[in-house]
PDB file of C-alpha atoms and ligand atoms in Angstrom:
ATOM      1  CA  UNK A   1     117.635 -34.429 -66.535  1.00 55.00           C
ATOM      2  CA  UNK A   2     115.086 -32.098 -65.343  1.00 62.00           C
ATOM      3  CA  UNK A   3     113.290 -34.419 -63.170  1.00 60.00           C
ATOM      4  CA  UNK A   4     116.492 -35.711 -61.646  1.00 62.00           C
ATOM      5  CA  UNK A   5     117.528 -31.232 -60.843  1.00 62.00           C
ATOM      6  CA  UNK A   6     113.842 -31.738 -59.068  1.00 62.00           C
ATOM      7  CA  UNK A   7     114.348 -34.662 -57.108  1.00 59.00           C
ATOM      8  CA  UNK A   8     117.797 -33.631 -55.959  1.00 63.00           C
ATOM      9  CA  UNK A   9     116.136 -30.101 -55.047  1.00 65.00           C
ATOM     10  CA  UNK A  10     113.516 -31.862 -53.315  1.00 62.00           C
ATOM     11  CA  UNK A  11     115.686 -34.161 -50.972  1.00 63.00           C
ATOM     12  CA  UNK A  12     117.782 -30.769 -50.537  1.00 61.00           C
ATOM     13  CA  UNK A  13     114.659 -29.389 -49.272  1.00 64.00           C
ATOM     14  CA  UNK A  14     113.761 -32.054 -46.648  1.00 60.00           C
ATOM     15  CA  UNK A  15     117.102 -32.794 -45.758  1.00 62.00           C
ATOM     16  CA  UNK A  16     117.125 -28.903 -44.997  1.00 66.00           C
ATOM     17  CA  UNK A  17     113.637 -29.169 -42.740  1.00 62.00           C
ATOM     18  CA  UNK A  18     114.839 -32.224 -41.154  1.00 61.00           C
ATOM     19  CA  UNK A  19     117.816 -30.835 -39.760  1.00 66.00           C
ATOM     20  CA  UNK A  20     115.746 -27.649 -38.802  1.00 63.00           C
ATOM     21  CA  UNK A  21     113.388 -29.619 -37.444  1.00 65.00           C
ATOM     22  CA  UNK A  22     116.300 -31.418 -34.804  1.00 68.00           C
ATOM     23  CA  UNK A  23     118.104 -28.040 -34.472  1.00 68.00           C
ATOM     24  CA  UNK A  24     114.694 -26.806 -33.210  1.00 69.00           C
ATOM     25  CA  UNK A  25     113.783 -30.002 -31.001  1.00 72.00           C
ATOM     26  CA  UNK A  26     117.688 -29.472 -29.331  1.00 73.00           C
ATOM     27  CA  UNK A  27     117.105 -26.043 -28.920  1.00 70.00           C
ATOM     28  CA  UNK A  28     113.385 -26.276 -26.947  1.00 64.00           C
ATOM     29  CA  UNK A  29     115.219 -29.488 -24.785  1.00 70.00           C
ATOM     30  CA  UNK A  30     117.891 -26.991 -23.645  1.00 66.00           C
ATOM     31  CA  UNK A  31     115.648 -24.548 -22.866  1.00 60.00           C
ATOM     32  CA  UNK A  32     113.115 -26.796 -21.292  1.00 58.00           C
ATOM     33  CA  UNK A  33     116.240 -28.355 -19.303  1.00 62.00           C
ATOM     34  CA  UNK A  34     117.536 -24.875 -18.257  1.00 57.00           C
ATOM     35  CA  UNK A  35     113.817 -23.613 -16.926  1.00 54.00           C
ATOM     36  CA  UNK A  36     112.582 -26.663 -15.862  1.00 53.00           C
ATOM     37  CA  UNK A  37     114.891 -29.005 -15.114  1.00 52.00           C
ATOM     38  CA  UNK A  38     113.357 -31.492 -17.607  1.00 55.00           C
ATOM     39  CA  UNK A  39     113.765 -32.467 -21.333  1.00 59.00           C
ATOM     40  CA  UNK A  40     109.771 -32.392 -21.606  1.00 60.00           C
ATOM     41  CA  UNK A  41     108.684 -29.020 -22.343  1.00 59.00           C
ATOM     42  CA  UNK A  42     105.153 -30.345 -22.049  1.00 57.00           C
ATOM     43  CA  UNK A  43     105.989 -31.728 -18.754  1.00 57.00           C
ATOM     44  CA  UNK A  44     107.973 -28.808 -17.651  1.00 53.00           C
ATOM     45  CA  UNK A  45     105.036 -26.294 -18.290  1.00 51.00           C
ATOM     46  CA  UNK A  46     102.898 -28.981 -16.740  1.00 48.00           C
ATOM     47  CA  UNK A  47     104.619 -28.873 -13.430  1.00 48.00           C
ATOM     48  CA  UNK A  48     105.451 -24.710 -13.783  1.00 47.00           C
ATOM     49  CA  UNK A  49     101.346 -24.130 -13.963  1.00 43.00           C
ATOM     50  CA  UNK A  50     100.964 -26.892 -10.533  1.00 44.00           C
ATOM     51  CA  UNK A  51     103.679 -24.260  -9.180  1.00 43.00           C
ATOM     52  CA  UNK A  52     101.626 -21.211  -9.752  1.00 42.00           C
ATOM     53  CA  UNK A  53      99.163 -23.100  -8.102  1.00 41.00           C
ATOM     54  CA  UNK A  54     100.929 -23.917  -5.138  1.00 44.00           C
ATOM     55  CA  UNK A  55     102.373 -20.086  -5.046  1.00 48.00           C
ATOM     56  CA  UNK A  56     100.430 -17.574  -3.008  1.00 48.00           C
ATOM     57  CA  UNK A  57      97.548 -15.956  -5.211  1.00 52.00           C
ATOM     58  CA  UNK A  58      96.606 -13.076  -3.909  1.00 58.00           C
ATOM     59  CA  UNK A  59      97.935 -12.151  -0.663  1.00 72.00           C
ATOM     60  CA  UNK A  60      97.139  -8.823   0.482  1.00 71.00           C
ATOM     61  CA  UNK A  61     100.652  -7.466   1.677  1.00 76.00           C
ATOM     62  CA  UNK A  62     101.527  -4.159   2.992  1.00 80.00           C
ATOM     63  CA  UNK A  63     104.926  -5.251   4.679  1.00 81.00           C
ATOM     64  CA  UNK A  64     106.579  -2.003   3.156  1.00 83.00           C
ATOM     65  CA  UNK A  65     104.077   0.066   4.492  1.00 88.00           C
ATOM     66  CA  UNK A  66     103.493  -1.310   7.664  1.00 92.00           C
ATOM     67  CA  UNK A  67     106.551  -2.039   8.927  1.00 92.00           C
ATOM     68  CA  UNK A  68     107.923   1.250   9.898  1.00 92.00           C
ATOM     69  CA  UNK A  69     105.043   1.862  11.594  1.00 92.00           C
ATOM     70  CA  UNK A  70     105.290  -1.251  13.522  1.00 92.00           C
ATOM     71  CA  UNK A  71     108.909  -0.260  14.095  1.00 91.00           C
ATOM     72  CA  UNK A  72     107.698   3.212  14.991  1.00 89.00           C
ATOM     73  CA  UNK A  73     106.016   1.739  18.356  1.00 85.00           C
ATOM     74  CA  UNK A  74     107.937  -1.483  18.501  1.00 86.00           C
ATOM     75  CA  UNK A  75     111.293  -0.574  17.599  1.00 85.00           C
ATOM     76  CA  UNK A  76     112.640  -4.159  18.146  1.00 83.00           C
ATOM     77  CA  UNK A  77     110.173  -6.163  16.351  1.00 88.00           C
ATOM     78  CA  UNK A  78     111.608  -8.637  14.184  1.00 91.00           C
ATOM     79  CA  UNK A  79     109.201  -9.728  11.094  1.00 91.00           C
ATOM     80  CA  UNK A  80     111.028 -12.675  10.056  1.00 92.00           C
ATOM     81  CA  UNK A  81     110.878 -14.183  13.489  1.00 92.00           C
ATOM     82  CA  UNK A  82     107.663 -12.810  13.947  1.00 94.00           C
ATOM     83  CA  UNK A  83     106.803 -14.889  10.437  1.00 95.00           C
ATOM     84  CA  UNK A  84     108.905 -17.927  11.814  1.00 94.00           C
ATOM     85  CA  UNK A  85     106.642 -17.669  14.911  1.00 94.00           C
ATOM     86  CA  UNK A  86     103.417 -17.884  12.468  1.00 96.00           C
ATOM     87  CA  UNK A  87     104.797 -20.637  10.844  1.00 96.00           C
ATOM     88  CA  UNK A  88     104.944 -22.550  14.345  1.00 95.00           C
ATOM     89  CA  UNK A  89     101.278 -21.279  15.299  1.00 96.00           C
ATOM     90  CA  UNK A  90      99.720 -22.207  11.787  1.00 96.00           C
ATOM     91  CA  UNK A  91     101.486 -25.934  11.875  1.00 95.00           C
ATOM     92  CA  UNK A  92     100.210 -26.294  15.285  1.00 94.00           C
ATOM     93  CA  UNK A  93      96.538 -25.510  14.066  1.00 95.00           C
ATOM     94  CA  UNK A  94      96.500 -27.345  11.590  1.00 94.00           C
ATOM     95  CA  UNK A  95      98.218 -30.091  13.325  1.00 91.00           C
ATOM     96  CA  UNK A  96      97.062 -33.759  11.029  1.00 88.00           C
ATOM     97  CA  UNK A  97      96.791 -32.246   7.719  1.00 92.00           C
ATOM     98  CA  UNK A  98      99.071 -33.948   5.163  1.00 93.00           C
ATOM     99  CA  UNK A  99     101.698 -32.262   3.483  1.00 94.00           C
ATOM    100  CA  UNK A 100     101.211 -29.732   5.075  1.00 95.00           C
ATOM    101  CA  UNK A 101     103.045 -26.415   3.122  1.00 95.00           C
ATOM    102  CA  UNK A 102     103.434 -22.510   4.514  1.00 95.00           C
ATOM    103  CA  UNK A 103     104.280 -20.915   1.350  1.00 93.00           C
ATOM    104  CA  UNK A 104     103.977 -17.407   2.117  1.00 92.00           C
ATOM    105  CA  UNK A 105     103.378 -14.861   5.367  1.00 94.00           C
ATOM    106  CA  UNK A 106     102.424 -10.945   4.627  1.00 94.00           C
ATOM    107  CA  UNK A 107     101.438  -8.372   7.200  1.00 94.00           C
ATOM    108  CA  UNK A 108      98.088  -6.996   5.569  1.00 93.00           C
ATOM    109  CA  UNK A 109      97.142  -4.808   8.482  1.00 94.00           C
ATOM    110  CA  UNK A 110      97.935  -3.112  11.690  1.00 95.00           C
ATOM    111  CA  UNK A 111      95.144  -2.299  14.045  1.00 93.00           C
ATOM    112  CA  UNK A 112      96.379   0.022  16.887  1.00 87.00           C
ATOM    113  CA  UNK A 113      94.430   0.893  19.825  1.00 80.00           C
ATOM    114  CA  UNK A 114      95.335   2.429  23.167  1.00 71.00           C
ATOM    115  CA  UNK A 115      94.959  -0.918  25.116  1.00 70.00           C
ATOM    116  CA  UNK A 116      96.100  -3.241  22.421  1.00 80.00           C
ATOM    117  CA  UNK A 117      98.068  -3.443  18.984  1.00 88.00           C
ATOM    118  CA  UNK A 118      97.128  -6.234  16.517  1.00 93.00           C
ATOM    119  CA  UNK A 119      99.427  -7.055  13.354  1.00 95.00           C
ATOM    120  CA  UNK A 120      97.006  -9.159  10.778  1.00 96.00           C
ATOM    121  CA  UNK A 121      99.189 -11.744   8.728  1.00 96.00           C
ATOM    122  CA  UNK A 122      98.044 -13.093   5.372  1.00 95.00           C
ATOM    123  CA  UNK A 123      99.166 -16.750   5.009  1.00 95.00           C
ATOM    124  CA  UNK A 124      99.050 -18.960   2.039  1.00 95.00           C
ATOM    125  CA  UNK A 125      98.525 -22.433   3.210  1.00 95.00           C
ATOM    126  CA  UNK A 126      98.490 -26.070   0.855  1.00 95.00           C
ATOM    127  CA  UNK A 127      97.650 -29.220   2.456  1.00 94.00           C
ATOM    128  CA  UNK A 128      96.460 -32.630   1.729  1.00 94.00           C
ATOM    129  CA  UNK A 129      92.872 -34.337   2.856  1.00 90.00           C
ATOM    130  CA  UNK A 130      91.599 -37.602   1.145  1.00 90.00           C
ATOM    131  CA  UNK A 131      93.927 -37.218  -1.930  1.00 90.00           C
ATOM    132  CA  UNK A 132      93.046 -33.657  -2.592  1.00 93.00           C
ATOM    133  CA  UNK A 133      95.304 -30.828  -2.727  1.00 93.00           C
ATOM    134  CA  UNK A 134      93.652 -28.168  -0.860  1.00 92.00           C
ATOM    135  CA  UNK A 135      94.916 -24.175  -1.020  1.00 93.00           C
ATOM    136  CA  UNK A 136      93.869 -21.907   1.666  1.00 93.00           C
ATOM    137  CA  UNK A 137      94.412 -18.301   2.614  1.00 95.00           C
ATOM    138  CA  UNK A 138      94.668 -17.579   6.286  1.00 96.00           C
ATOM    139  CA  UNK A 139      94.428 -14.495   8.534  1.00 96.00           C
ATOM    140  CA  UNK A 140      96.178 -14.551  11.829  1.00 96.00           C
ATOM    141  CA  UNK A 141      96.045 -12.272  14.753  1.00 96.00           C
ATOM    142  CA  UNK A 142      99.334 -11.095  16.113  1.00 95.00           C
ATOM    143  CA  UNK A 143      98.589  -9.238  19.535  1.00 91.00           C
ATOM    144  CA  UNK A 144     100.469  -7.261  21.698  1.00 86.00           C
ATOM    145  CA  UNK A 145      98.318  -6.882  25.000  1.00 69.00           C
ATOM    146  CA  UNK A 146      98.615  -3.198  26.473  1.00 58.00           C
ATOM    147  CA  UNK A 147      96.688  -4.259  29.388  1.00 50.00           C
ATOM    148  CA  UNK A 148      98.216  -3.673  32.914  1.00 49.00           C
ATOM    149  CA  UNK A 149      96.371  -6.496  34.817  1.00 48.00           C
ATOM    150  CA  UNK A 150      97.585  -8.943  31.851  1.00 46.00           C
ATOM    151  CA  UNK A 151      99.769 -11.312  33.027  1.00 47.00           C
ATOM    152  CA  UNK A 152     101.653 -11.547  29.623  1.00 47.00           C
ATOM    153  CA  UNK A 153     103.072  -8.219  30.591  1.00 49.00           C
ATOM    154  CA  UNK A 154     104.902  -9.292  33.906  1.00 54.00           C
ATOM    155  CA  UNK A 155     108.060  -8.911  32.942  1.00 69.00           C
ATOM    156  CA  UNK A 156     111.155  -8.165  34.525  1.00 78.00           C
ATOM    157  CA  UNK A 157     114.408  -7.529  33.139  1.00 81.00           C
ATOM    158  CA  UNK A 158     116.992  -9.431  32.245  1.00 78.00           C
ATOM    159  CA  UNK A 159     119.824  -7.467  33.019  1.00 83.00           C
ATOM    160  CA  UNK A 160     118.868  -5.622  36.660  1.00 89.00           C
ATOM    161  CA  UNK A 161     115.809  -8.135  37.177  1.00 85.00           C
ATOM    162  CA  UNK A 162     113.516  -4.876  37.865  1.00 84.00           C
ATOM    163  CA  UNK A 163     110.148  -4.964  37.496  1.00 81.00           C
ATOM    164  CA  UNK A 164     109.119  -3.659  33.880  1.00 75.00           C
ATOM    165  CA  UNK A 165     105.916  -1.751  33.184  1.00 69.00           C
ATOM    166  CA  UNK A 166     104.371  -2.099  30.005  1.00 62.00           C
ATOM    167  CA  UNK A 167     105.184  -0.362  26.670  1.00 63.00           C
ATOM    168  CA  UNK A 168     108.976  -0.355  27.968  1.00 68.00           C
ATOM    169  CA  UNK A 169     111.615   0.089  25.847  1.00 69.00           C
ATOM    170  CA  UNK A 170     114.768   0.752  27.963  1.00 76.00           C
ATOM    171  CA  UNK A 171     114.644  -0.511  31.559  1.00 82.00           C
ATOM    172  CA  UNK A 172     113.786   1.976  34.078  1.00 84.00           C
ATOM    173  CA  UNK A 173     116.429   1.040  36.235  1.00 88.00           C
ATOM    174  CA  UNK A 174     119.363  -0.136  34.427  1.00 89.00           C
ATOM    175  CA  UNK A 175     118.664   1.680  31.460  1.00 83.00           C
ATOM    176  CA  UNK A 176     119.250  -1.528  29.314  1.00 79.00           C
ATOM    177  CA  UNK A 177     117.357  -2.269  26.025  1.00 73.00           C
ATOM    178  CA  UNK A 178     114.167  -4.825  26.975  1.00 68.00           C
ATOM    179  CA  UNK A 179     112.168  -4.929  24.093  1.00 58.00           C
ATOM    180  CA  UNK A 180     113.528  -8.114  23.132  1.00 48.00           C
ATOM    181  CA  UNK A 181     111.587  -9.140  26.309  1.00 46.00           C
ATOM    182  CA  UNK A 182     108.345  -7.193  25.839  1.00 46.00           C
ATOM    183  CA  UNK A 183     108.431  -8.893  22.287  1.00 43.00           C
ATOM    184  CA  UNK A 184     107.340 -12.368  24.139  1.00 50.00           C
ATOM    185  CA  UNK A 185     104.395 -10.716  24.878  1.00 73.00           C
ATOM    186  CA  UNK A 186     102.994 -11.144  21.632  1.00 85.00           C
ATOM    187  CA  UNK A 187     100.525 -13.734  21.046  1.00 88.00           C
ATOM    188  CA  UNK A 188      98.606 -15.461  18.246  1.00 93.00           C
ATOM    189  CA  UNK A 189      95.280 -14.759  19.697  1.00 91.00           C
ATOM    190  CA  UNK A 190      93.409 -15.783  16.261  1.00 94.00           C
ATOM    191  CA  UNK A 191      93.017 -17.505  13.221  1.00 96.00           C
ATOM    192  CA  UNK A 192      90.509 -17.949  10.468  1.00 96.00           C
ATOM    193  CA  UNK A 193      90.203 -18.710   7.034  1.00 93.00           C
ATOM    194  CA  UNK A 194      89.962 -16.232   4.608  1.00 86.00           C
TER     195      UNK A 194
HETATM  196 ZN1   ZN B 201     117.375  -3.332  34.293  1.00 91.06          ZN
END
């Protein structure tokens, strides 16, 4: 009689861990499903770490601090298509590389002198070469030219078609807004790896 109490408690017992155990095994599937989009935990946390290898490490980003002081002498400077205009510049450089990936564009620094203004972008690059997934962190050179004889500065505008000196904001003889012109002065005038 007793041994029969034990056996019963015993099934009990593993029925009990069993069912625990699938409860559990449901439970990490939904949750695997929900964060990773996969039933695999193992390959969900698999493809999460090849993620946070792919993500930027490190970038050196000051955007919050920079920006109104870009916007302080540029009032009509636009990061995101300043960023969309890195994008081009880095896929033209690196024109052939496979798979080629711009995951992320900071501004790091700006460098202001009387004859020239330079905003340094931090990129995070990933591309392919023989198989190999390669990461690299770039620096860029975003340079607006305060140089008279520069011929990037010949600019007239688009309004009144007057002749526009440098540094403009408004036109001086329509009064209209031009920076929107003077901003296609800006040039990529470097790039290096970093
Ligand atoms: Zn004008």
């Amino acid at each position: 009689m007793g041994v029969w109490i034990a056996i019963g408690a015993g099934a009990g017992a593993l029925l009990g861990i069993g069912g625990i155990f699938l409860w559990a095994r449901r439970r990490v599937r939904r949750f695997s499903r929900q964060v990773f989009g996969t039933d695999s935990l193992l390959q969900g946390l698999k493809e999460a770490d090849v993620a946070h290898l792919e993500s930027p490490r490190s970038l050196n980003g000051c955007d919050a601090l920079l920006l109104p002081k870009i916007l302080a002498d540029f009032p009509d400077f636009d990061p995101n298509l300043a960023f969309t205009y890195a994008r081009r510049y880095i896929t033209e450089q690196l024109a052939g590389k496979e798979k080629l990936t711009v995951y992320r564009i900071v501004i790091s620094k700006y460098l202001r002198t009387l004859a020239q203004k330079t905003i340094v972008m931090q990129a995070a690059v990933g591309f392919t070469e023989n198989g190999q997934r390669f990461q690299n962190r770039y620096e860029l050179d975003y340079t607006f030219i305060l140089d008279e004889g520069s011929e990037h500065i010949a600019a007239n505008c688009p309004n009144c078609g007057g002749a526009l000196g440098f540094g403009e904001t408004d036109c001086p003889y329509c009064g209209c807004r031009v920076a929107s012109v003077l901003n296609n002065t800006w040039k990529f005038t470097a790039m290096r790896e970093n």
